[in-house]
Structures are given as C-alpha cells and as structure tokens.
Amino acid sequence: MSETTAGTERETAAHDTVEAAVRAQLTKALGGVRGMLEAAVPTIAFTATYVAAKDVKVAVAAGVGAALVLLIVRLAQRSNPQFVLNSLVGIAIAAFFALRSGKAENAFLPGILLNAGYGVAMIFSIVVRWPVVGFIIGSVTGDPTAWRADPGIVRLCSRLTWLLVLPCVVRVAVQYPIYLADGDQSGLLGPAKIVMGWPLQVAALAAMVWLLTRGRTPIEREEPA
C-alpha cells in the first residue's frame, strides 16, 4: 500500500459517514470561504468596471489591481496564492479575446466556451463513473483514485458533480444566445456574467453543503479481488 493511499484511508476513517469525509476534503480543495472569494473578486471587479466604464483596458486594470492586492496580502501572510493566480489567468484570457477582436462582447466568449467545456466534461465523467468531484478529493489526499475504493463515495461524488454541472448549463443557455444577437451585447453580457457567476456558484456550493450535511451514508469499501 502506498503512503498516499494509506493517508487517504486514515483521513476517511476519521469520519463516520461518506458525507462527512467528502465535506472535509472539498473544504480543503476549494480553499474554504477565503479561497472562493479570492477566486471571484477579480472577475467581479473586471466585469462590473466594464459595465460601468465600457472600456476593456480600464476593466482589465481593475480586475488585475484587485487580484494584485489579494496576492500581496497572501504573500505577506506567506500563504497559498493559488486562487488569486487562477483569477489573473482568467482575466488575461478575457482581455486577449476582447483586444484582439476589437469587440467588447468577445471578452465574455472565453467564459461561455469554458462553461460549455466544463459541462460536457463533467457529464462525461459521471457517465463513466469517474465523477470530477472525486478528483477534487484526490487532489487533496494525494491519491487521485483512492476514493473509488468506496462505492458510497462514488455515488455521492456523482450527485455532487451534477450540482456543479447545473451552473455551467444555465450560463451557456442564457449567455450564448445573448452573445449571438446582433449589435454590441456587452451591456447585457456584463450583468449576466455577474449575476450568473459568483451568486450561482455559491448556490451550487450551498446545495452541495446541504446534501453533505443531510446524508448519512456509512463508510464502506470494496474488497480487493
């Protein structure tokens, strides 16, 4: 048995139910409330500034500025800046699309395409019984596949992954038709991105927490063949 697998089993054994074990690992993987806020704040600053100023360069400056402030705080505290850096990458990609095409609404196209890709990938992972949420757990424990040893965790991770699929589907279903409409649709895409971004993600995570709090699936493992 590898050290990472043994570590995973020890962490899982520390909880009485599948839901408690998964909830603990998800909290670590998402960085807690602070990590989720840091991932969202720069994007909200970028979108809100663009809606107000109608200037991609100003919006990029606002988003990057917010991320840099958060990054400086993290570095000063000598803590993990992962979620801030993720936001910086997202803003850079959005700015590239908008500046390259000269169309402001193209700043929102990467997000639409990314949500479509995420949705398809997560649905596929559920169908083949390797749900994405399981790998989130694995990224924390150090063993990406040990969670599959417990059928209860596989079933639970599939349900949790469906809750992550829903925001992606809703965003694409609403924002893509707006993007395809004639004329500059950035005035509609901006508010839509804000409303369907962080708030929708919080709703999905709240539903996941509710499911994890409500469930009482006992820990069990398949016997090795």
mmCIF file of N, CA and C in Angstrom, residues 50 54 67 90 110 207:
data_model
loop_
_atom_site.group_PDB
_atom_site.id
_atom_site.type_symbol
_atom_site.label_atom_id
_atom_site.label_comp_id
_atom_site.label_asym_id
_atom_site.label_seq_id
_atom_site.Cartn_x
_atom_site.Cartn_y
_atom_site.Cartn_z
ATOM 1 N N TYR A 50 -16.245 47.081 -16.384
ATOM 2 C CA TYR A 50 -16.531 47.178 -17.820
ATOM 3 C C TYR A 50 -17.963 47.651 -18.067
ATOM 4 N N LYS A 54 -17.341 50.848 -19.881
ATOM 5 C CA LYS A 54 -17.328 50.458 -21.295
ATOM 6 C C LYS A 54 -15.921 50.527 -21.885
ATOM 7 N N ALA A 67 -6.755 41.654 -8.010
ATOM 8 C CA ALA A 67 -6.012 40.407 -7.813
ATOM 9 C C ALA A 67 -4.649 40.667 -7.183
ATOM 10 N N GLY A 90 -7.589 33.999 -15.808
ATOM 11 C CA GLY A 90 -8.902 34.185 -16.441
ATOM 12 C C GLY A 90 -9.080 35.577 -17.021
ATOM 13 N N PRO A 110 -14.705 33.591 -23.884
ATOM 14 C CA PRO A 110 -13.965 32.502 -23.233
ATOM 15 C C PRO A 110 -14.732 31.865 -22.080
ATOM 16 N N ALA A 207 -25.964 24.064 -2.165
ATOM 17 C CA ALA A 207 -26.697 22.818 -2.394
ATOM 18 C C ALA A 207 -25.820 21.616 -2.072
#
